[in-house]
Structure formats: structure tokens, C-alpha cells
Tab-separated table of C-alpha atoms in Angstrom:
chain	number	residue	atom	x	y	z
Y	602	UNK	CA	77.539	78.924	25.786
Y	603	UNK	CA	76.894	81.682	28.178
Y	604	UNK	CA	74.067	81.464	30.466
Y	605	UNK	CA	71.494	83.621	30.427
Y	606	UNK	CA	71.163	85.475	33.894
Y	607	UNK	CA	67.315	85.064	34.378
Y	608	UNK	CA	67.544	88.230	37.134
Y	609	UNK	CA	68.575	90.763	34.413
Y	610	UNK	CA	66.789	89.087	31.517
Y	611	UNK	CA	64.260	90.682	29.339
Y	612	UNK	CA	62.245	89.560	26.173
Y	613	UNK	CA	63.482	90.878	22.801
Y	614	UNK	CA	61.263	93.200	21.874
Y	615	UNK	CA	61.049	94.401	18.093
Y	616	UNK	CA	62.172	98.256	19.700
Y	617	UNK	CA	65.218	95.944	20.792
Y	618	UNK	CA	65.772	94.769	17.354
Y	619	UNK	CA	65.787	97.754	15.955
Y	620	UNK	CA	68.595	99.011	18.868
Y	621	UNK	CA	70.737	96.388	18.011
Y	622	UNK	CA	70.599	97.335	14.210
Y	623	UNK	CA	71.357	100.872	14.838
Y	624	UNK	CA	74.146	100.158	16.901
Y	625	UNK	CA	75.554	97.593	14.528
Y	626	UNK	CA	75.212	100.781	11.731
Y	627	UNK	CA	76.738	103.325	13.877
Y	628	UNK	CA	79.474	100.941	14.526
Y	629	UNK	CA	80.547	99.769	11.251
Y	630	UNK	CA	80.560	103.702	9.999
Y	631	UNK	CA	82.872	104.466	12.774
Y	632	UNK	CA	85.104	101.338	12.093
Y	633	UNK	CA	85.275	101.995	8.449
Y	634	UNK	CA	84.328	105.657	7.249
Y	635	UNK	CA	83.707	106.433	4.718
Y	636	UNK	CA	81.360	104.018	3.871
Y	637	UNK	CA	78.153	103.850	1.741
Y	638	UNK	CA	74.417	102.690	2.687
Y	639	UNK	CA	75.303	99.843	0.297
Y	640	UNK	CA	78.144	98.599	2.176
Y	641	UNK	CA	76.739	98.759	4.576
Y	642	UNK	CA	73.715	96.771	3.551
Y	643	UNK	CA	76.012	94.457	2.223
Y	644	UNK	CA	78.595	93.266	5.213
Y	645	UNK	CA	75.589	93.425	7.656
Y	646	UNK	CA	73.606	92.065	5.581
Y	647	UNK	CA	70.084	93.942	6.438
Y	648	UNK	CA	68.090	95.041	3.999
Y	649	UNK	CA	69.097	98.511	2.319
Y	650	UNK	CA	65.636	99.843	3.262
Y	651	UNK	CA	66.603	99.004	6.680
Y	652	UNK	CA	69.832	100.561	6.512
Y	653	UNK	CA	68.524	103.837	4.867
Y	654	UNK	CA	66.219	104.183	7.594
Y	655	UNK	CA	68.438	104.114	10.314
Y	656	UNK	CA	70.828	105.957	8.466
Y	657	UNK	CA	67.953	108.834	8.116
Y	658	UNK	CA	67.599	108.627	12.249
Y	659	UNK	CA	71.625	108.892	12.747
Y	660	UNK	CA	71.375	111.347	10.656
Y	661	UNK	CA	68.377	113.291	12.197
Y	662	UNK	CA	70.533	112.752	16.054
Y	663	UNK	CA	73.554	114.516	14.905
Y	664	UNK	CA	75.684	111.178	14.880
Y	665	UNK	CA	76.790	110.642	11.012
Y	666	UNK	CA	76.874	112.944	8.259
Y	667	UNK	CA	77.100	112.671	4.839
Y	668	UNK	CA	80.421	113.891	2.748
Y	669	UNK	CA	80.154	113.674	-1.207
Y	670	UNK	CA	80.295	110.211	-3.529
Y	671	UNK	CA	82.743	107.648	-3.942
Y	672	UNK	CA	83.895	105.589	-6.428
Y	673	UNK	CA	80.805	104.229	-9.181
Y	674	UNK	CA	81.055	100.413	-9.330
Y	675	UNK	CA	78.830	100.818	-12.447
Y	676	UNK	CA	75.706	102.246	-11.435
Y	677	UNK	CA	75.423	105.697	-9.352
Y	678	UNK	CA	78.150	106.708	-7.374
Y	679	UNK	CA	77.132	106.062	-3.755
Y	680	UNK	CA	77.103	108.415	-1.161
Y	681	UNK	CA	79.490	107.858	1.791
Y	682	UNK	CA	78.942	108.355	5.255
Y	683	UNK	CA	81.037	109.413	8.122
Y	684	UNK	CA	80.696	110.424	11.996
Y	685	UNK	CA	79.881	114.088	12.537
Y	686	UNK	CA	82.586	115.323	14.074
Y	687	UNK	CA	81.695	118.831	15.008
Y	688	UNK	CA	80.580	119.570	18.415
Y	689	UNK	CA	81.174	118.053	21.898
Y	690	UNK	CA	79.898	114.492	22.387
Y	691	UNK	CA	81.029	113.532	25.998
Y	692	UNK	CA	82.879	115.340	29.112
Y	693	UNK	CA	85.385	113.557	30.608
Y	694	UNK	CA	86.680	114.385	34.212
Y	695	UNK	CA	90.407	112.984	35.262
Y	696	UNK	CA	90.964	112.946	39.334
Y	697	UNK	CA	94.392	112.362	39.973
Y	698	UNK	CA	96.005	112.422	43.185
Y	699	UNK	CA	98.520	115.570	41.792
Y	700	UNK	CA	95.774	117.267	39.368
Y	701	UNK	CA	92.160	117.199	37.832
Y	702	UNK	CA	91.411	117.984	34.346
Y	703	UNK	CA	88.129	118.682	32.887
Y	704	UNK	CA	87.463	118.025	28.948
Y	705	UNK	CA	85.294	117.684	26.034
Y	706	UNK	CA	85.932	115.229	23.131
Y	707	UNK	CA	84.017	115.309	20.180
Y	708	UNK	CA	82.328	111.666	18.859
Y	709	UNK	CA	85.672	110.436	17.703
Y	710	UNK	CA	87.404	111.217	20.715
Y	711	UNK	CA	89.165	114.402	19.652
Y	712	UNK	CA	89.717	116.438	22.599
Y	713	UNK	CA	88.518	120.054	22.489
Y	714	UNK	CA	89.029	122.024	25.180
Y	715	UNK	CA	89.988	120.856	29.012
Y	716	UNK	CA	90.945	122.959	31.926
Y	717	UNK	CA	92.837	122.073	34.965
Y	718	UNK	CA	91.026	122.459	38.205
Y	719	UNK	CA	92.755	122.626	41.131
Y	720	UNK	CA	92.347	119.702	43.780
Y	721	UNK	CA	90.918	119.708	47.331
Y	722	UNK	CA	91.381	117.368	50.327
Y	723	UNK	CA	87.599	118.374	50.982
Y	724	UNK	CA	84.875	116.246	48.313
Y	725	UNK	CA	82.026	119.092	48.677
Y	726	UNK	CA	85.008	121.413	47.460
Y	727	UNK	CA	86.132	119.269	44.729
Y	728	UNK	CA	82.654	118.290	43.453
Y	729	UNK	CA	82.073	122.389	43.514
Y	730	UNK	CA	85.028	122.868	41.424
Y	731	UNK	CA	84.080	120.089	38.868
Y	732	UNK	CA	80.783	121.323	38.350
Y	733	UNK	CA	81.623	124.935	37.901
Y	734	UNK	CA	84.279	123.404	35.458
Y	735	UNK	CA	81.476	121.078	33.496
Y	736	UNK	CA	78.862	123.751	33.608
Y	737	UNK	CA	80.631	126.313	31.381
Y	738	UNK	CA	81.661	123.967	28.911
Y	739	UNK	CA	77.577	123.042	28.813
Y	740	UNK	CA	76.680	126.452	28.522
Y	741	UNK	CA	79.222	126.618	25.532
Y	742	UNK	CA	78.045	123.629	23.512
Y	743	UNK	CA	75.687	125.530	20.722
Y	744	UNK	CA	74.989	122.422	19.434
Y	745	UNK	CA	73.805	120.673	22.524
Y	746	UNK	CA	75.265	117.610	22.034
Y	747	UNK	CA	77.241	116.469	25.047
Y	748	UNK	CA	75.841	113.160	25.782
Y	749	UNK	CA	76.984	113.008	29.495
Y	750	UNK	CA	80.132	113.412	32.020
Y	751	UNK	CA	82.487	110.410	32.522
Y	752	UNK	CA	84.257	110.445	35.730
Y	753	UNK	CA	87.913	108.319	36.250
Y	754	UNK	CA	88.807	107.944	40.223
Y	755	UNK	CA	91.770	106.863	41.869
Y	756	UNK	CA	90.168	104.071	44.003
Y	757	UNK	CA	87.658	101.640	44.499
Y	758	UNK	CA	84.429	102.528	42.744
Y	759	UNK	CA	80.785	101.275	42.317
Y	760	UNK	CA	79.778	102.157	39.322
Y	761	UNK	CA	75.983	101.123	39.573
Y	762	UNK	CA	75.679	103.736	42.433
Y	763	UNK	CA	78.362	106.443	40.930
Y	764	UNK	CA	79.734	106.632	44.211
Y	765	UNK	CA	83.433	106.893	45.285
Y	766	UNK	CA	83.330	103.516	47.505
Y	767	UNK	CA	87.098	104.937	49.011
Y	768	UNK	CA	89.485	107.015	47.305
Y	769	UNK	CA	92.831	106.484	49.505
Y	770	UNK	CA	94.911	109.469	48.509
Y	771	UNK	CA	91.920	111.524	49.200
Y	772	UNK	CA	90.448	109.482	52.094
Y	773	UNK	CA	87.040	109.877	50.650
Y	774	UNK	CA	84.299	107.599	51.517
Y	775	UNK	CA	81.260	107.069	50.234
Y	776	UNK	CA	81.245	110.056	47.468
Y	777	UNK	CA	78.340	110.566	45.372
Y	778	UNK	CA	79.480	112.009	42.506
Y	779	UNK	CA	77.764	110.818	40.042
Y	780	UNK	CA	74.216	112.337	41.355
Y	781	UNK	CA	76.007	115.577	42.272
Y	782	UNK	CA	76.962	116.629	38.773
Y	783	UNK	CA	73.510	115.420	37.608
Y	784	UNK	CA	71.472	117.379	39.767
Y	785	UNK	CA	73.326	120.690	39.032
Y	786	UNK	CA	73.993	119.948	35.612
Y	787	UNK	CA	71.475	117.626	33.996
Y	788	UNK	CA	73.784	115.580	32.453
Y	789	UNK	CA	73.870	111.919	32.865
Y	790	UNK	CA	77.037	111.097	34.639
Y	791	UNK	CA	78.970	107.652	34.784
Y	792	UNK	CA	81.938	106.969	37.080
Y	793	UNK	CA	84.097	104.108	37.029
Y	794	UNK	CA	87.919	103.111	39.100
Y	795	UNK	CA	91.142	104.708	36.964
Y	796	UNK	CA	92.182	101.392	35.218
Y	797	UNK	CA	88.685	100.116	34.657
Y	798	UNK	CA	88.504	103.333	32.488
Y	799	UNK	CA	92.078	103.065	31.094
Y	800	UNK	CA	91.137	99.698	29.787
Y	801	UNK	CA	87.878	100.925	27.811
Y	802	UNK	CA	89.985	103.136	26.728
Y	803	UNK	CA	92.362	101.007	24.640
Y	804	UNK	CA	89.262	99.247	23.517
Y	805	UNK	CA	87.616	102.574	22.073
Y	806	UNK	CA	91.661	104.030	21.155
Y	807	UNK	CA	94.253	101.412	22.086
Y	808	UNK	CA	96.513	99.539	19.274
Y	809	UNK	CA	94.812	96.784	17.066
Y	810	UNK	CA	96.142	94.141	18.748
Y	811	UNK	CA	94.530	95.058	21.962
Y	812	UNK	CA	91.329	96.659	20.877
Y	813	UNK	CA	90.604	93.863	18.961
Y	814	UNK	CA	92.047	91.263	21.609
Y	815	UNK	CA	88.373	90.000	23.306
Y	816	UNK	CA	90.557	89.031	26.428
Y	817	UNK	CA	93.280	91.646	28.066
Y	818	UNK	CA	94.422	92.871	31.522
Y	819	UNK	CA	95.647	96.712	31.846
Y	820	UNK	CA	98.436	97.455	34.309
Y	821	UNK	CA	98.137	101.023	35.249
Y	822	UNK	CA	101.511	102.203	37.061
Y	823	UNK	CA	100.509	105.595	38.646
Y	824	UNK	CA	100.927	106.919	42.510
Y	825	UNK	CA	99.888	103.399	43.144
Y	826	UNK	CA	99.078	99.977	40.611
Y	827	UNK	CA	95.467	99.454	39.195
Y	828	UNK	CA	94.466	96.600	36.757
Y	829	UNK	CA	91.751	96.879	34.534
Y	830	UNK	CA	90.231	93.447	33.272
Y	831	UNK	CA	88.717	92.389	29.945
Y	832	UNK	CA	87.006	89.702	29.412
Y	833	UNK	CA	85.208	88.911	25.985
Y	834	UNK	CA	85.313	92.767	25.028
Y	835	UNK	CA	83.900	93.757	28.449
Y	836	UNK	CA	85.322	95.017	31.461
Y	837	UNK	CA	84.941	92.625	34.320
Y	838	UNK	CA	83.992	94.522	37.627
Y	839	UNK	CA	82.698	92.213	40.120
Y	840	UNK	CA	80.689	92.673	43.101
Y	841	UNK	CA	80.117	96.789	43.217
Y	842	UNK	CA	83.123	97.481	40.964
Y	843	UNK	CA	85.762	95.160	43.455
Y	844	UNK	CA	87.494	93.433	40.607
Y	845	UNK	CA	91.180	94.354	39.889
Y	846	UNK	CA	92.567	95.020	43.387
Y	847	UNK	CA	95.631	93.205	42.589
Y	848	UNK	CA	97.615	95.682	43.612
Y	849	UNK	CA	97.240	94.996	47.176
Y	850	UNK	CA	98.626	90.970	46.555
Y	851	UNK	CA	101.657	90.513	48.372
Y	852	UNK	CA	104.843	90.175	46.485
Y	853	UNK	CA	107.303	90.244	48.883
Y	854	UNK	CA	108.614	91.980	52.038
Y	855	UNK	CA	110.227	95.097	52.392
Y	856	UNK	CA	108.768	97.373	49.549
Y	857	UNK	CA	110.717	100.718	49.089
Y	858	UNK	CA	107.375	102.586	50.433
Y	859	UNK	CA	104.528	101.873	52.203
Y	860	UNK	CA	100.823	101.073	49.746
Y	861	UNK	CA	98.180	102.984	50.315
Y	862	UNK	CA	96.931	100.177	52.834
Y	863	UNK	CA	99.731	101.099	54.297
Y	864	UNK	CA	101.581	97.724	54.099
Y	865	UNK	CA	104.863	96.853	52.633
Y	866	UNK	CA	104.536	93.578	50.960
Y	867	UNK	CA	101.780	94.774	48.230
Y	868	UNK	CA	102.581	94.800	44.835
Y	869	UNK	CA	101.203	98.333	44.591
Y	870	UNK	CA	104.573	98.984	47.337
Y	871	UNK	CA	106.901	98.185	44.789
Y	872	UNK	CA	106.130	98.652	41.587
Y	873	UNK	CA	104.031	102.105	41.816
Y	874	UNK	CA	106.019	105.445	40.500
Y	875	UNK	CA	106.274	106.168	44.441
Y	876	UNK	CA	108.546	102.571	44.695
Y	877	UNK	CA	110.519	104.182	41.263
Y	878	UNK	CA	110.990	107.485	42.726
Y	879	UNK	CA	111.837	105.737	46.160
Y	880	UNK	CA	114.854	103.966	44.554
Y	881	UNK	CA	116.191	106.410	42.655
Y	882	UNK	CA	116.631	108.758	45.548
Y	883	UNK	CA	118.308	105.727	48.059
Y	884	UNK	CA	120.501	104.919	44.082
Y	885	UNK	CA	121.519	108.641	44.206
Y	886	UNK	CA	122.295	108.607	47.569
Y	887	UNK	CA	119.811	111.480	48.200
Y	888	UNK	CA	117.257	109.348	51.005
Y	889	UNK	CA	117.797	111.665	53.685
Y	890	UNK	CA	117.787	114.755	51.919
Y	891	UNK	CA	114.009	116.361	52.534
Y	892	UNK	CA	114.244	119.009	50.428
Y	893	UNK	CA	115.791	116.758	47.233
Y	894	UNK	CA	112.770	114.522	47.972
Y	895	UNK	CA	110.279	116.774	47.840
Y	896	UNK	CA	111.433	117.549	44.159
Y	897	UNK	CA	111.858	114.596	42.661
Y	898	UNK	CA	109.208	113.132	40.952
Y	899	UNK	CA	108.041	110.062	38.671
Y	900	UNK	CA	108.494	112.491	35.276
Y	901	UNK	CA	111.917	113.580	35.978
Y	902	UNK	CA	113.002	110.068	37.181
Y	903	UNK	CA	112.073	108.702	33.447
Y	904	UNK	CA	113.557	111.844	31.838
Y	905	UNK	CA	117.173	111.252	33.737
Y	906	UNK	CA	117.295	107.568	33.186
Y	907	UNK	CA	116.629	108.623	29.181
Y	908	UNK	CA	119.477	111.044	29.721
Y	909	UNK	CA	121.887	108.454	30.797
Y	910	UNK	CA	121.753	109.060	34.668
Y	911	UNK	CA	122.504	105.079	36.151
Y	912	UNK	CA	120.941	105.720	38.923
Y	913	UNK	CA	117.677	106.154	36.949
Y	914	UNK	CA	117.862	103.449	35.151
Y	915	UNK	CA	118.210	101.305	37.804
Y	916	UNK	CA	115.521	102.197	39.506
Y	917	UNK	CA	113.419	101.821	36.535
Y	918	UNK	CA	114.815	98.656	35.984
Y	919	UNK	CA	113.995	97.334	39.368
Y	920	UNK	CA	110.399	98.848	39.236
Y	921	UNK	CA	110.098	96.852	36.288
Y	922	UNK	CA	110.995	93.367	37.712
Y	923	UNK	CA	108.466	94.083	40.858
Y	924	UNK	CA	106.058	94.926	37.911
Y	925	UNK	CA	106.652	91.857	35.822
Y	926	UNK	CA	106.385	89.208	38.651
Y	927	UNK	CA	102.702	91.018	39.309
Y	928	UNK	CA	101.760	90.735	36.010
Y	929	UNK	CA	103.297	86.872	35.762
Y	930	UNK	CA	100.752	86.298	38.823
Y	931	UNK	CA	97.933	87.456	36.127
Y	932	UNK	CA	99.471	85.689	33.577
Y	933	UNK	CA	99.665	82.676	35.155
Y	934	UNK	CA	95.918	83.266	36.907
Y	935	UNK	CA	94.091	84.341	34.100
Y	936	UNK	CA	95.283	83.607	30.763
Y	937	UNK	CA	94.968	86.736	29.169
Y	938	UNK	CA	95.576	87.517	25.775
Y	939	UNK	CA	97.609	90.629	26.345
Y	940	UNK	CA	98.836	92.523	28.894
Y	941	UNK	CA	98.782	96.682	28.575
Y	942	UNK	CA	101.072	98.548	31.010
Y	943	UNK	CA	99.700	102.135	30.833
Y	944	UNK	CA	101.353	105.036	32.617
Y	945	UNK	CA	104.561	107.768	32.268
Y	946	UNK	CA	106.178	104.203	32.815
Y	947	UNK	CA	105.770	103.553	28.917
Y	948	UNK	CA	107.995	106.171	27.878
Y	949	UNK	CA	110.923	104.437	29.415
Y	950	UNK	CA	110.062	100.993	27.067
Y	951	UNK	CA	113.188	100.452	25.699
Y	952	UNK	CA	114.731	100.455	29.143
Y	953	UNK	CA	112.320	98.605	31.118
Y	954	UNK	CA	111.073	96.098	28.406
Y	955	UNK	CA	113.883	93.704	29.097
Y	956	UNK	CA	113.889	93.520	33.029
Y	957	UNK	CA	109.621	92.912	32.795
Y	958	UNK	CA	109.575	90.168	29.899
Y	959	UNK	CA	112.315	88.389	31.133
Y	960	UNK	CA	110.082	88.173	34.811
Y	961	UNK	CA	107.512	87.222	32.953
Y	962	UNK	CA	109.099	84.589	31.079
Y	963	UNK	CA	110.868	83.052	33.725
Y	964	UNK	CA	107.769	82.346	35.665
Y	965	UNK	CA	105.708	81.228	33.598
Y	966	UNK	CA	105.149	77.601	33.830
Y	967	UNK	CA	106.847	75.365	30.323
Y	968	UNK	CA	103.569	74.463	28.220
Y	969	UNK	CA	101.316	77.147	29.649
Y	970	UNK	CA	100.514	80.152	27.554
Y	971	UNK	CA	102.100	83.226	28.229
Y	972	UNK	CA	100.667	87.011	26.621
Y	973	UNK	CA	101.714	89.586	24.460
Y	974	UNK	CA	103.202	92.553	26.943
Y	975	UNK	CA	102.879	95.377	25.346
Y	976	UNK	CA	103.362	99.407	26.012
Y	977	UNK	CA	100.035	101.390	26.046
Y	978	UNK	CA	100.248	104.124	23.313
Y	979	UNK	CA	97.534	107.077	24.785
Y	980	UNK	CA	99.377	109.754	25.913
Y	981	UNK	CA	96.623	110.525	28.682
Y	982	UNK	CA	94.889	107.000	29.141
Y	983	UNK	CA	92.657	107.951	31.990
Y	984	UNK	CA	91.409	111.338	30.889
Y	985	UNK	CA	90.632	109.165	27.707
Y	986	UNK	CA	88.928	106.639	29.631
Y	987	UNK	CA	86.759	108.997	31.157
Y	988	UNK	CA	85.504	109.807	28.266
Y	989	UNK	CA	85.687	106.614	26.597
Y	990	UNK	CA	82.583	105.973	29.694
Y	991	UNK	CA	80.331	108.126	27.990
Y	992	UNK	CA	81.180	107.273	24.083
Y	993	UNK	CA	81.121	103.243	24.736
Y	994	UNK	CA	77.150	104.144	25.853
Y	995	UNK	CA	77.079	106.052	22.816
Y	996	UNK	CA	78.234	103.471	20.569
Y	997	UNK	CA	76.575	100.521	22.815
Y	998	UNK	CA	80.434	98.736	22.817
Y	999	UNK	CA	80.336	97.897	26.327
Y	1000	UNK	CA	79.131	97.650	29.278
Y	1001	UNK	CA	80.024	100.971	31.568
């Protein structure tokens, strides 16, 4: 039984009551539209009074809609209920260390326009740019429904404060965010670390077996590693967002490049798309060749190895053994139900599956459990997750 933190507690309240039951609604008509009052009455098992009231009130808020009858089980055909799709629900802002792109999703996800805006060394120029970018797609929403911004960062993040604790591609320190789109836009904001909003995002999007797993750890592979945790269908942040550093545990010596701590015995050193890229240029002989370097990149390493090039392919294959005895360390430390690895990485699955499970595998102690490993399948995982920050708050499916 969990214990109640005393701190944070509050007495129910029959306002909270009613919360709960309109989430519980809203949820079951996004898990199974179309669906009818009845059912809905009927699985929950409120009373259909109850249900037609808060149906009336999702209704009213531009949440459900209605879309013809179903099927008569003998009486009058019921009237089935949906999400309203039309309109933009959330804004969801992806900072990368190569790009940013801006977007709106409607309440399903669906995204509906985006822009790329270019990045800046300089925070007071990038915030500028964002909120020029998230501005025009407010003034554009004739329905006024965008709920709020969701921001996904490349570092470590406190997402109480909405401040950028340190981005270190960026060098950033200390970046309020969060209260600088919300005092020129109005819009509530939420920001949260890359692969904390990766993971939410294969809880809102992901593959049944994860979204429905209550216990999962999210590899992202990107310019460096990030791991998302869930734990009982939340994502586990510790002390002012701090959880899921594992990228910085030391795997061995003499990484390929250099983490962003600038050691070379993190994880993050060898299994990152920099450590990929890193090995396919010493594999092709091309280490010293500046120009060659400056060209290759993460993409084009996957697309050669698909083509056939060796050289590829070993380095992917090598970037996955780095990545499996990381994820073996989870594994063995936290018992997860599933592991996600997220990232360009997944496209190269067939090639990379065998060199990571058989890691795994072979460290994992005879009689412990191990986890389904399994390739992410969002195309765009971040961008999703930072808009997965504002429809979770929506939907009340997690904490963000």
C-alpha cells in the first residue's frame, strides 16, 4: 500500500469527486470511441444521470462530440460519443541540439501545423524565436482551444519551476522558459527533460505493450543518451527533475568521443549517435579527414549500413552492445517491465536487435527477470512528448 505523503495531502472534497469522474469519462471515450452514455454507465459503473451530466459539460468544453447512433440492443439506438477532433488542443515545442520545431496537435494528437525555427547559442534569442513561433499559431486558433505549450529540452530540467536547470549542448543555465512564454503568450506552459517527455509519450501513443506496461524505462539514443522512467504509469523524476541521468554511469574506458561532461567512460560516450558516427568514420578509415567529418551524420550512418556499407553496420553494431550493457545495468537495477529504445537508432532494428539482446541476456543474472526490449514506433518521439505534456493534463493520465 502506498503511503500517503501527509505534505501534499488534501481532503477529498465532493468538487474532487466529481474531477475524478470526469476524467474517468473523458478517458474511457478516448480509449474506446465510439462509445455510448450507456456504456459508459455500464463499465464505470456510475449512474447514467451521472454520466449524462458530465457528458453535457465535455460537451459544453469542446472535448467530445457526438456522431450519429449505433447499433439498437432492443430499445433506442444509443448515441455514440467521440473526442472532438477539430481544432488545436496543445503546442508542443522540440529543442534539439541540430533544430527546433514548433507544433500544434489536435486532442488526439494529430499534428497540424509545425514550423522549424532556427536555433541560437543565445536563450533570450531562442525564447524570442519560440514565442514569435507560438504566438501566430495562437492568433490562428478560431476556436481557442489550445490548452497550453509543452516544452522537451535536451538536459536536466525542473519541471516544478519550468526552468532549464543546464542544457549542455547549449550551455544554458538556469532558463526560465516556462514563465517566458506565459507572460507573452498567456498560455500555461509545462517543460520537462527530452526522455522524460519521450516516455509520456509512448504512454499517451506508444505500442500496447508499453502503454499499458505500469512499469518501463525509455532509452533515448540522440546527440547524447537520456532515460525516461516509469513507474506505476507515472514518470519518476526525483529531486527537481534529477532522475534518469544514467547516461553519465561509467561503462568503460576509452569511449569513441568525449560526453557532454566531457568524460570518456560514460555510457552517454559510447552509445550516443556521436559514439555511432565516431566509429563509422575510424571503420571507413575517414578519422582524419575534417571535411568528411563534418558531413557525416547519425541519418546517413543508418541509411549506409541499410544499404549494405560494412563499415556501417559495424558501427551500429558496436553502438548497440555499449547500449545493451547500459540498459542490462537498468535491467538488472530496476526490474522494469520493458525497455523502449527511442531514436533514428530504431530504424536500424533488424541490424542492431541481435548485438543489444544478446548484451542483455548475457548479463543478466540466471533466475532474475529480464524485460521485453523493444523498438519505439513514433516517428518524432520528443516533439510528441512535448505535446503529450500538455494532453496528459488534459486527460489527468499523469503526473507532468
Amino acid at each position: 500500500m502506498r503511503r500517503i505523503d501527509l505534505t501534499k495531502a488534501q481532503a477529498a472534497r465532493s468538487s474532487t469527486i466529481r474531477d475524478i469522474n470526469r476524467q474517468i469519462v473523458l478517458n474511457y471515450i478516448r480509449d474506446r470511441e465510439p462509445i455510448s452514455r450507456a456504456d459508459i454507465a455500464r463499465v464505470t459503473e456510475m449512474q447514467r444521470s451521472t454520466v449524462s451530466n458530465i457528458v453535457e459539460g465535455l460537451k459544453s468544453d469542446g472535448l467530445i462530440e457526438e456522431i450519429g447512433a449505433g447499433v439498437s440492443t432492443g430499445g433506442r439506438r444509443p448515441t455514440l460519443l467521440r473526442l472532438r477532433a477539430a481544432g488545436a488542443t496543445a503546442i508542443g515545442i522540440d529543442i534539439t541540439p541540430s533544430s527546433t520545431t514548433v507544433a500544434t496537435s489536435d486532442l488526439v494528437g494529430r499534428v497540424l501545423e509545425r514550423e522549424d525555427v532556427p536555433n541560437s547559442m543565445r536563450p533570450d534569442e531562442m525564447a524570442a524565436r519560440i514565442i514569435e513561433c507560438v504566438s501566430d499559431f495562437a492568433d490562428r486558433d478560431r476556436y481557442a482551444t489550445i490548452a497550453g505549450v509543452g516544452v522537451s529540452l535536451p538536459g536536466l530540467v525542473d519541471p516544478d519551476t519550468g526552468r532549464a536547470v543546464y542544457i549542455p549542448y547549449f550551455k544554458w543555465r538556469d532558463w526560465a522558459i516556462a514563465e517566458e512564454i506565459e507572460r507573452a503568450t498567456g498560455l500555461k506552459a509545462v517543460v520537462d527533460n527530452d526522455a522524460n517527455a519521450a516516455a509520456l509519450a509512448e504512454l499517451w501513443f506508444g505500442r500496447p505493450e508499453v502503454s499499458d506496461s505500469r512499469d518501463f524505462i525509455l532509452a533515448l539514443v540522440a546527440e547524447g543518451i537520456g532515460t525516461g522512467i516509469v513507474i506505476d504509469g507515472q514518470i519518476y523524476r526525483g529531486e527537481r527533475g534529477a532522475a534518469g541521468e544514467f547516461g553519465h554511469m561509467i561503462v568503460g574506458p576509452h569511449a569513441p568521443v568525449a560526453c557532454s561532461c566531457g568524460n570518456l567512460d560514460c555510457w552517454e560516450a559510447f552509445s550516443s549517435e556521436r559514439a555511432a558516427v565516431a566509429r563509422y568514420l575510424r571503420n571507413a578509415g575517414l578519422e582524419d579527414d575534417g571535411a568528411e567529418s563534418a558531413r557525416a551524420c547519425f541519418r546517413e550512418v543508418v541509411e549506409r549500413a541499410l544499404g549494405g556499407e560494412q563499415a556501417a553496420i559495424d558501427a551500429l553494431t558496436e553502438t548497440a552492445h555499449y547500449l545493451g550493457i547500459g540498459i542490462s545495468n537498468l535491467i538488472v537495477g530496476l526490474s522494469p517491465a520493458a525497455v523502449v529504445v527511442s531514436g533514428h537508432i530504431t530504424r536500424a532494428w533488424p541490424l542492431i536487435a541481435p548485438s543489444l539482446e544478446e548484451t542483455i541476456q548475457r548479463s543478466i543474472r540466471r533466475g532474475l527477470p529480464s524485460a521485453r526490449i523493444v523498438a519505439s514506433t513514433l516517428s518524432e518521439p520528443t516533439l510528441l512528448g512535448a505535446i503529450s505534456l500538455v494532453l496528459s493534463r488534459k486527460f489527468g493520465l499523469a503526473e507532468v
